XYZ file of C-alpha atoms in Angstrom:
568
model
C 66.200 2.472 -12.676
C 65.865 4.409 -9.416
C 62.511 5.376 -8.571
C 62.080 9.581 -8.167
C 60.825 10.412 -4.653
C 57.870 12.143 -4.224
C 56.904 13.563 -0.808
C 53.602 13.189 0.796
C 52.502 15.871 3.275
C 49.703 16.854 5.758
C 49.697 20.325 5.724
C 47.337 21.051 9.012
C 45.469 22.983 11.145
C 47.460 22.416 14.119
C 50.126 20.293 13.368
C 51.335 19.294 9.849
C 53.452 16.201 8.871
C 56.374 14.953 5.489
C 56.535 11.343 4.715
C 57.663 9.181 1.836
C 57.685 5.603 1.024
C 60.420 3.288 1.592
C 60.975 -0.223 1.196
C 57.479 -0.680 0.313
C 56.250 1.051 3.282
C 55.046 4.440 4.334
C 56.975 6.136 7.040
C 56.878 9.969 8.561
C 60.384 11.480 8.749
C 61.162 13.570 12.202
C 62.797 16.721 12.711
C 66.512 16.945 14.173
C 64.371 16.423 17.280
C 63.112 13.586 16.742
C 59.333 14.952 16.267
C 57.323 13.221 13.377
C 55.151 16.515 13.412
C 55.629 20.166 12.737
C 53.261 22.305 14.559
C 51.517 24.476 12.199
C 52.920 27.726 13.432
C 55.111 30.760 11.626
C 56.248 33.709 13.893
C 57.950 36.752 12.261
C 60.140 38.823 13.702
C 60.528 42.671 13.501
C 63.775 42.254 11.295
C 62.326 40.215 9.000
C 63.530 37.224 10.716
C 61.244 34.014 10.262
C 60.905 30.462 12.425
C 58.222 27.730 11.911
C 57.124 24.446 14.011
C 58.249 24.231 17.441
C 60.506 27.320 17.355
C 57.769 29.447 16.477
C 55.036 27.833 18.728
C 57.580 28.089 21.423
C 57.230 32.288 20.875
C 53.791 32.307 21.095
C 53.372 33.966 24.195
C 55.453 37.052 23.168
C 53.345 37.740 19.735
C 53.621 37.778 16.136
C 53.103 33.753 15.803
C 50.705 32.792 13.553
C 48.732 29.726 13.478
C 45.767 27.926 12.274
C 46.357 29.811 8.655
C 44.595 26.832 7.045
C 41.557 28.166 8.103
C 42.031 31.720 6.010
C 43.092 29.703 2.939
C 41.129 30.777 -0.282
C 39.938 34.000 1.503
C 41.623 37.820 0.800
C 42.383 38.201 4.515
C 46.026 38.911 5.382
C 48.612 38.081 8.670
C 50.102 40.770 9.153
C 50.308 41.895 5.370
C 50.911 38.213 4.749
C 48.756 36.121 2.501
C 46.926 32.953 3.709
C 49.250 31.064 0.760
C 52.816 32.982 2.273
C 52.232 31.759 5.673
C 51.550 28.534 4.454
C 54.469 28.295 2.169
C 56.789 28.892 5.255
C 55.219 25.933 6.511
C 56.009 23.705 3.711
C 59.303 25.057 2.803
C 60.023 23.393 6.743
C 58.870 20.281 5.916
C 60.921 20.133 2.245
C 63.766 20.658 4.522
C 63.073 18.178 7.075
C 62.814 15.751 4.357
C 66.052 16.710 2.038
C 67.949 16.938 5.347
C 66.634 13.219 5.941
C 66.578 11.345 3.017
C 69.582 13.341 1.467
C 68.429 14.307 -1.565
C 66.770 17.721 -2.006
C 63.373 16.460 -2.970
C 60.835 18.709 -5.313
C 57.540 16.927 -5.864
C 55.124 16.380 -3.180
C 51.631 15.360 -2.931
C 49.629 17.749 -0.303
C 46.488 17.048 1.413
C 43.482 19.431 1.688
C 39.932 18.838 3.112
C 37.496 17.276 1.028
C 35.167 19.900 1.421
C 37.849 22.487 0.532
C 36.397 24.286 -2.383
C 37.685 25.792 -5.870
C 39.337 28.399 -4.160
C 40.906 26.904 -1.303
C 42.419 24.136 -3.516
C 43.745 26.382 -5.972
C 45.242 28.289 -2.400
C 47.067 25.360 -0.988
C 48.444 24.533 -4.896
C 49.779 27.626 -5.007
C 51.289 27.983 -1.332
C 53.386 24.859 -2.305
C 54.864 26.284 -5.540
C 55.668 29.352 -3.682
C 57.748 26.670 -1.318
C 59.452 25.345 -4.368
C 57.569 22.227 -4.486
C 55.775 21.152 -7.786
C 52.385 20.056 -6.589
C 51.875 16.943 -8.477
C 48.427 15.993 -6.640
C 46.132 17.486 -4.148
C 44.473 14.702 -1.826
C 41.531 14.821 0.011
C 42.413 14.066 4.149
C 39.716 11.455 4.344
C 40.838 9.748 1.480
C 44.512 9.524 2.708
C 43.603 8.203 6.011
C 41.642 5.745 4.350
C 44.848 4.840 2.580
C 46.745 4.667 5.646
C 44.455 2.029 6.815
C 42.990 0.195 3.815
C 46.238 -1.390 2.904
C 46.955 -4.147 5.735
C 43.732 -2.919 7.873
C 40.737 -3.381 6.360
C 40.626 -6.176 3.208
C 38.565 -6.097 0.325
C 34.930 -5.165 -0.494
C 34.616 -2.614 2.285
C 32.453 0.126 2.590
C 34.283 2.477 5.330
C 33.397 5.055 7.021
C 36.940 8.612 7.559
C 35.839 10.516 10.435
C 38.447 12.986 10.555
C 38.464 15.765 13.184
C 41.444 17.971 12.992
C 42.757 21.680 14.754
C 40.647 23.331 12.726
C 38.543 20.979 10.006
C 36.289 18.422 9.843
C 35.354 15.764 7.637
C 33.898 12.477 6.838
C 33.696 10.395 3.768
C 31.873 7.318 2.953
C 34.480 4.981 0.818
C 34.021 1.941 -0.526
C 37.407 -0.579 -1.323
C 37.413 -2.933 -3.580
C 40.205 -5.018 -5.381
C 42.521 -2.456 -4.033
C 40.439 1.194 -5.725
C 39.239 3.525 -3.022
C 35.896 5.216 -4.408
C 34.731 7.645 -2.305
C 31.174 7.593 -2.076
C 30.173 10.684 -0.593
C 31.645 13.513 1.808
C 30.512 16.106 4.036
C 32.004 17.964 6.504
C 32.745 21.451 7.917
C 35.874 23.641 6.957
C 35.590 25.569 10.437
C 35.192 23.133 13.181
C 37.756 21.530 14.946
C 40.306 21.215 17.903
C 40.501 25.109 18.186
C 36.800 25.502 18.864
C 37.250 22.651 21.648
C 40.075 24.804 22.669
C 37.935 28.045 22.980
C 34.988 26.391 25.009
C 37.668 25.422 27.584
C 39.021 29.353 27.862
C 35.485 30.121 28.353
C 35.211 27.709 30.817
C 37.690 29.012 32.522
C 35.894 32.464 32.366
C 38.791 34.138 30.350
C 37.656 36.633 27.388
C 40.171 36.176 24.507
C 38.949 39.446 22.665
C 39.962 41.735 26.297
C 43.461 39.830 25.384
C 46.682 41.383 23.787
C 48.218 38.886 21.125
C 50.814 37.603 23.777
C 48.302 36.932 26.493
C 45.964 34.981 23.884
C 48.836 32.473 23.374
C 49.323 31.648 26.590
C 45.544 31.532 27.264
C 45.072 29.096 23.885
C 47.928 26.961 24.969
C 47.060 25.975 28.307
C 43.644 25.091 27.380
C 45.209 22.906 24.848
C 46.698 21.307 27.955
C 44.400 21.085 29.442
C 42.292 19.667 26.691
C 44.764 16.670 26.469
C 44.823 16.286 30.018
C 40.676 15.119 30.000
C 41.205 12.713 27.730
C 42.448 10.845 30.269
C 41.512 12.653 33.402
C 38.143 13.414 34.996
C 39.398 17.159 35.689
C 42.412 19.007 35.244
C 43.152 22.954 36.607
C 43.368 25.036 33.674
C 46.114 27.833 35.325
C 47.536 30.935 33.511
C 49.454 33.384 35.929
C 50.378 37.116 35.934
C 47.075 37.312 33.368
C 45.037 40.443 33.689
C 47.137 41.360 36.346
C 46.476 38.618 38.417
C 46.478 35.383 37.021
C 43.805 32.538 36.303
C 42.928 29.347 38.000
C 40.051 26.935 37.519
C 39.096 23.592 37.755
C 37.801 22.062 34.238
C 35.430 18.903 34.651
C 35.152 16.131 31.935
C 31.729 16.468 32.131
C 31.774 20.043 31.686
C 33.529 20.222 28.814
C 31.812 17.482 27.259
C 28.564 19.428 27.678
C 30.703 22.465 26.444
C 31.253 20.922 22.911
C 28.248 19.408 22.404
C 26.829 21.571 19.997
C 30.507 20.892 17.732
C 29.492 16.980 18.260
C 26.102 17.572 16.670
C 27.596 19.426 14.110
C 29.567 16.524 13.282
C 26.613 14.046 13.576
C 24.768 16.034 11.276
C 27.345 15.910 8.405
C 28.016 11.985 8.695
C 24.276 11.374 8.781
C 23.573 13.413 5.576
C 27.076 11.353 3.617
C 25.496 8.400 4.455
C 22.295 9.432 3.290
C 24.081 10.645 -0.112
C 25.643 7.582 0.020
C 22.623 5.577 0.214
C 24.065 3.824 2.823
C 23.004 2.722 6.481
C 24.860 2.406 9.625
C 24.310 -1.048 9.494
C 25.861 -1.799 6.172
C 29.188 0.569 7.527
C 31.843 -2.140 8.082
C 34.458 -0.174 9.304
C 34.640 3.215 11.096
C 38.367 4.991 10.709
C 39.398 8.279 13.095
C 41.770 10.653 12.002
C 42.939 14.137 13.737
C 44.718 14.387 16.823
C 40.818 15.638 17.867
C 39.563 11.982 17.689
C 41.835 11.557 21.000
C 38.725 13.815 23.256
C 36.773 10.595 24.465
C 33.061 12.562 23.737
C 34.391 12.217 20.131
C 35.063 8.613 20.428
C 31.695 7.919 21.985
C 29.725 9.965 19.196
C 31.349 8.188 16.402
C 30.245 4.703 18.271
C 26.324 6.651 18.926
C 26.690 7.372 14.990
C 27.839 4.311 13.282
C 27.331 1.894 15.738
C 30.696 0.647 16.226
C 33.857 1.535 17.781
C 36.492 3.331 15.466
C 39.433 1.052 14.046
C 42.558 1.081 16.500
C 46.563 0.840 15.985
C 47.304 4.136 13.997
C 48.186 7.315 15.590
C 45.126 9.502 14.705
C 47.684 13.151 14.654
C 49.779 10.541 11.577
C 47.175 9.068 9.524
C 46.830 11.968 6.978
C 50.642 11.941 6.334
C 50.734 8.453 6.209
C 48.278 8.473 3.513
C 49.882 11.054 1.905
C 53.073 9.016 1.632
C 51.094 5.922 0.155
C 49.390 7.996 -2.565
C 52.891 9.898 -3.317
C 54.462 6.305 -3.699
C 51.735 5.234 -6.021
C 52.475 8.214 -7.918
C 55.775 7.329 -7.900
C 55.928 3.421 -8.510
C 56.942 2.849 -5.327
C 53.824 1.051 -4.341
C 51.508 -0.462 -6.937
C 47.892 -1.622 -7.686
C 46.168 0.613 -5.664
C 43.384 3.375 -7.582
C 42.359 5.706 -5.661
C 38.911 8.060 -6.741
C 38.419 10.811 -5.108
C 34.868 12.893 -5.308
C 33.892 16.718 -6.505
C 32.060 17.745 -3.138
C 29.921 20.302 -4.938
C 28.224 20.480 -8.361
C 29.888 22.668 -11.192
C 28.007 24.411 -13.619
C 27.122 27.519 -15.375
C 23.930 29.969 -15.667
C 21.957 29.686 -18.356
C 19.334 32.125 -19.660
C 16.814 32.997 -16.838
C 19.333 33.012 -14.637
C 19.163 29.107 -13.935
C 22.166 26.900 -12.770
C 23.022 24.428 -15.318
C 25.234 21.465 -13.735
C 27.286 19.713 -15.959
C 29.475 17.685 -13.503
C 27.135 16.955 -10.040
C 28.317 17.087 -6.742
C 30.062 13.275 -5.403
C 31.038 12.678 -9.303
C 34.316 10.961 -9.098
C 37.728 12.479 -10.588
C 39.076 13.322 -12.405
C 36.332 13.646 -15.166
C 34.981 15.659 -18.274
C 32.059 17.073 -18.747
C 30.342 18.936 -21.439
C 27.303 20.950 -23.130
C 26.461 22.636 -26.295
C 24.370 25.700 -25.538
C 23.700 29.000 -28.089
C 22.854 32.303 -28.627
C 19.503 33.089 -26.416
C 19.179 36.824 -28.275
C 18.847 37.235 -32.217
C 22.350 39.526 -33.408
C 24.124 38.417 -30.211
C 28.055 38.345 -30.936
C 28.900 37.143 -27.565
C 28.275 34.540 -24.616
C 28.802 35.392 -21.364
C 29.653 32.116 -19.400
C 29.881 32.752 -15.107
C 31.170 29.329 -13.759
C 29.159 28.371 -10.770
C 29.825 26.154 -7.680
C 26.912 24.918 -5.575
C 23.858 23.059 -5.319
C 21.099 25.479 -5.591
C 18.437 25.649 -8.656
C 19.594 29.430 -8.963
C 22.623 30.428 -10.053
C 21.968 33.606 -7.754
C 22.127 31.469 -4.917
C 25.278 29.615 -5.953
C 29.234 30.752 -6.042
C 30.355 32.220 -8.484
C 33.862 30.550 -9.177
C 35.355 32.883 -12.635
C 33.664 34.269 -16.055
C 34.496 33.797 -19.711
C 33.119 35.603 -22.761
C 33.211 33.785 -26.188
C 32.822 36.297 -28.999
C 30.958 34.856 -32.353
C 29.842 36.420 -35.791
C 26.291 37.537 -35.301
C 23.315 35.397 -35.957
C 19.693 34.137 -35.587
C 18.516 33.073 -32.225
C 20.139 30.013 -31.775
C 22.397 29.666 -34.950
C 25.478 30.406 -32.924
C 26.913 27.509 -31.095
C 29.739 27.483 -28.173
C 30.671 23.989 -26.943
C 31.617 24.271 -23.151
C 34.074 21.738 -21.114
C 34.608 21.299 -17.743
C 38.171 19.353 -16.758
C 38.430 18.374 -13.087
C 42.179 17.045 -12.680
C 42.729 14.830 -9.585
C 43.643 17.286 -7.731
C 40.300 18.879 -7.983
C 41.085 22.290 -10.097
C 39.075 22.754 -12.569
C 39.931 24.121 -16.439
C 37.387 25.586 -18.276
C 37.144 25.568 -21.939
C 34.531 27.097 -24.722
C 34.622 26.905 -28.389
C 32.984 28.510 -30.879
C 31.844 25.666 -33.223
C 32.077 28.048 -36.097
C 35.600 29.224 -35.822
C 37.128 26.545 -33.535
C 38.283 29.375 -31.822
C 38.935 28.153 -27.517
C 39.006 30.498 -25.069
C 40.304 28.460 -21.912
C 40.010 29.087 -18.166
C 41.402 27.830 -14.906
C 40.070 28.105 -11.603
C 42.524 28.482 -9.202
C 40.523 30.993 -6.876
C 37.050 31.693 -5.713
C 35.885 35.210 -7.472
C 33.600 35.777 -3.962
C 35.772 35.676 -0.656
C 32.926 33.899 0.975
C 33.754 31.891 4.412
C 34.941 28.447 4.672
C 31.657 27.474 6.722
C 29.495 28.187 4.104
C 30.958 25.231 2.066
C 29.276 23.013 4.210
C 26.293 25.283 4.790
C 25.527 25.062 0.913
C 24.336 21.582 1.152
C 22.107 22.283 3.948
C 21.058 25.202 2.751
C 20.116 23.512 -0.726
C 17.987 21.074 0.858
C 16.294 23.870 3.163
C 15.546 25.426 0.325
C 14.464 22.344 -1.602
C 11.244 23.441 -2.422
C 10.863 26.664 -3.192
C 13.639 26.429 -5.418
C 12.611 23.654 -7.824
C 9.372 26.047 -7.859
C 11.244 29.034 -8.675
C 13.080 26.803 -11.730
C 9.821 25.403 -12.652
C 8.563 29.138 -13.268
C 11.595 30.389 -14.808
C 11.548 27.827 -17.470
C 7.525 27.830 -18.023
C 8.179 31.531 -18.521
C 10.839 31.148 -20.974
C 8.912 28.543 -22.833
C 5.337 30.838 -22.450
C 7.758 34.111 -23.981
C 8.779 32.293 -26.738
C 5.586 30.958 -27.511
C 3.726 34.050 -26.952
C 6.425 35.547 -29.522
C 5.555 33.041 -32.068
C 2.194 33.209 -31.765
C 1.227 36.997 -32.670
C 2.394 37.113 -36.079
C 1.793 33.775 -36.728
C -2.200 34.664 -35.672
C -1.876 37.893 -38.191
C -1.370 35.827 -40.905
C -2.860 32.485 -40.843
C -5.666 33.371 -37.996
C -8.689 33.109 -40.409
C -7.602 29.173 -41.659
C -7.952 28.195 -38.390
C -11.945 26.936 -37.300
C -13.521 29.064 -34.810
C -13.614 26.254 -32.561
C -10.041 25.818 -32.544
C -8.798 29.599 -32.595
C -11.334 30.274 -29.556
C -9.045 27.429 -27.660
C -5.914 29.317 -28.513
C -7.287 32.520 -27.185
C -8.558 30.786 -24.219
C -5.074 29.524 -23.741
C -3.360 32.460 -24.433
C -5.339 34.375 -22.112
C -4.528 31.714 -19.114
C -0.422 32.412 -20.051
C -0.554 35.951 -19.933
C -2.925 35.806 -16.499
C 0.164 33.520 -14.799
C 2.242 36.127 -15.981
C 1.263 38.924 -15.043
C 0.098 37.682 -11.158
C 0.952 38.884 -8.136
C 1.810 35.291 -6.594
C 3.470 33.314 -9.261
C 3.514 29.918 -9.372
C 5.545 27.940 -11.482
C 3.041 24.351 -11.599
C 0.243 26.940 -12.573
C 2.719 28.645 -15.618
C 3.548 25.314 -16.689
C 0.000 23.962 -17.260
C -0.911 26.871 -18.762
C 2.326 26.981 -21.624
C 1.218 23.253 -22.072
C -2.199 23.890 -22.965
C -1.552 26.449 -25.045
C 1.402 24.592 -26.708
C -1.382 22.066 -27.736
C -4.020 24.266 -28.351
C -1.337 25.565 -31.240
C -0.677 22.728 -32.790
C -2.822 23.351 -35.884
C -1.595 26.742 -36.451
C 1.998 25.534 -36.224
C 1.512 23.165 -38.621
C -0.005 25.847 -41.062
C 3.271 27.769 -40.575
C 5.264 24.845 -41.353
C 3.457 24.469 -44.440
C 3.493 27.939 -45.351
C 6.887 28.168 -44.960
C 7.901 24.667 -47.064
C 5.132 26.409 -50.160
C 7.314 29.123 -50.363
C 10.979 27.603 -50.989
């Protein structure tokens, strides 16, 4: 029985790649040009006319090319009425045509790689940009994880923990992984969704004392494609003359040092340190313990890079794959495992955020954390905070603050439910993360069996891609005062609910308490209400407080009990 082919595809920054498996072994199939990759580029013309790769990169000095789209993915901004997912789309349908026109066949599955710090939205983006190129997406795959594929197979062995640095156009990311009897886990990931080859690009215009915002569209193509050049030119030369002419009026010619440029990115290079220090410290992992360090993105060729990684981990990077290929490659491998065309390899990818929903207070409530592998379940009973309530509203959340103010908010379901007591209704809520990372949603009402079901294929907040990786930063910034701020919140739901109970209860079995022991509950319930109602809050002060006077109740709630069990 002949085994279905499934494509495997980089869709990048800069340039994107289409590969499949064959014989047993991964291969990246070239345009009639004989060019293994596509640059990432889409012009449109005024009649409606559209070109993509080479052709449309080759236009980019005369306007209306657009490139670097992956960066706009998940967000409401439009090309030039175009959506992030359109653009892309044109991309893809390219490389389904490279690859029928190859292999023969038209070919409709593919397996499509995203960053692994893409989000909710972003994912659900790229899904959608390759249905709308007539592809059925059967997996989204993390970049790291591919190139780790690409390698892992006849590179590295067994029992490896391995370190994906992967700097592309216009992402970054690195993973921890560990392999082992031929499953990749990924241990942890960080990385930033707006740092790449087209910043390094940038500080080299600036370098060269060119403004791209005084630029027409035209002019900014030419600008951005000779510092490219140029860019390429210092990884192996000392300097190289960045030269544009007939720009402004008059042309542009400078000499760009190594040295210069080097200092130019620095800031991007710290960046990147700072990510692959905090995945290894997720990973509880030293540098020490790293036993192999992998590069991927054509950015890994700027020799500062190379030297970082080495500063970082200690070691030089892994040689004899093409860095620009090692996405695709994986791509291919994980599309032929899919497939059957390559067997007994697992691969585990990671959520690179925590998923969860607010609870009363306004409290994030994670059920799966961030770095849990998937795919996975997850699941919580929770129920009605209000007596009469006939509904739960449930906001899905995405991030790792204690506050689900501070976190994304990713989509919203309401459950409705017959009215009852204060915490007689129940809703059972499931999270489903496939391996591709989208996540279904599903609540129940326990009573009715009734499931109202939700997927997340889009971010409800257009929020930018750096902020993905600024979350995790931000949540340990904010370490602190945060686990303070939940530490109040749920003394003061406890010291409501207490304070609640404890007036009527007082009203009618007050005098069978001693003296002794209803002078401690007033003491106590004089110390609750105090924390309450001061001007600086504190959440350890709350909390001792509802814990004293959840003690100093104890006799009256056990005169309640009995009270109540007398009178059935």
């Amino acid at each position: 029985m002949s085994i279905e082919v499934i494509l495997g595809i980089d869709l990048g920054t800069t340039n994107s790649a289409v590969g499949v498996v064959e014989s047993g072994f991964p291969i990246l199939l070239a345009d009639s040009a004989g060019s293994r990759l596509t640059p990432s580029a889409v012009w449109y013309g005024g009649e409606g006319e559209v070109e993509v790769g080479i052709r449309a990169k080759r236009r980019r000095g005369m306007g209306g090319v657009v490139t670097s789209v992956k960066r706009l993915m998940g967000t409401s901004q439009t090309v030039g009425g175009r959506s992030p997912e359109e653009v892309s789309a044109e991309i893809l349908k390219e490389l389904k045509e490279i690859a029928s026109e190859r292999l023969g066949v038209e070919v409709k599955k593919a397996v499509i790689t995203v960053p692994a710090y893409f989000n909710e939205g972003q994912r659900g983006a790229t899904h959608r940009a390759g249905e709308l190129a007539g592809l059925e997406v059967v997996r989204l795959l993390s970049e790291p994880t591919a190139a780790a594929l690409a390698y892992g197979l006849d590179k590295l062995g067994e029992d490896k923990r391995v370190v994906v640095y992967d700097l592309g156009g216009g992402t970054f990311d690195v993973s921890i992984l560990e392999i082992r009897s031929g499953q990749f886990e990924v241990l942890a990931t960080a990385g930033d969704t707006r740092l790449g080859g087209d910043d390094f690009d940038e500080a080299i215009v600036k370098a060269a004392g060119v403004r791209l915002d005084e630029l027409d569209e035209g002019e900014r193509g030419r600008v951005l494609e000779e510092a490219e050049r140029v860019k390429f030119a210092l990884s192996e030369d000392e300097e190289a003359v960045f030269r544009v002419p007939f720009l402004l009026g008059q042309g542009v010619e400078k000499v760009i040092r190594r040295k210069d440029f080097e200092a130019s990115i620095e800031s991007f290079l710290k960046k990147t340190e700072a990510c692959c220090r905090r995945a290894m410290s997720d990973a509880g992992v030293r540098p020490e313990e790293i036993e192999a360090v992998v590069l991927a993105g054509g950015s890994t060729r700027v020799p500062a890079v190379k030297a970082r990684v080495e500063t970082i981990f200690g070691r030089s990077a892994v040689e004899g794959v093409d860095p620009d290929e090692t996405v695709g490659l994986g791509a291919a491998i994980q599309a032929g495992i899919i497939s059957g065309a390559v067997r007994e390899v697992v691969l585990l990818d990671v959520t690179p955020l925590s998923l969860g929903i607010e609870t009363v207070g306004g409290l994030m409530n994670v059920l799966i954390p961030r770095n849990t592998t998937i795919p996975c379940k997850a699941g919580e009973m929770f129920t009605n905070a209000v007596a009469g309530q006939t509904a739960m509203r449930i906001r899905i959340l995405q991030g790792e603050r204690e506050l689900a103010k501070d976190n994304w908010e990713l989509g919203m379901v309401e459950v409705p439910f017959e009215a009852a007591a204060k915490g007689q209704a129940r809703v059972g809520v499931q999270f489903s993360l496939d391996a591709s990372g989208l996540l279904e949603v599903l609540a129940r009402d326990t009573a009715t069996g009734k499931d109202t079901v939700l997927t997340i294929e889009s971010s409800a907040v257009d929020v930018a891609d750096a902020r993905v990786e600024q979350m995790v930063s931000e949540s340990v910034d904010h370490a602190f005062a945060d686990m303070s701020a939940r530490v109040f919140v749920e003394a003061k739901l406890k010291a409501e609910e207490l304070l609640g109970a404890l007036v009527p209860a007082l009203a009618e079995l007050g005098e069978a308490l001693s003296a002794d022991d209803l002078e401690k509950v007033r003491e106590a319930e004089t110390k609750v209400r105090e924390q309450l109602g001061a001007e600086q809050q504190s959440g350890p002060l709350l909390k001792a407080a509802v814990e004293e006077l959840d003690q100093a109740t104890e006799e009256l709630a056990a005169l309640v009990v009995e009270r109540a069990m007398m009178g059935q």
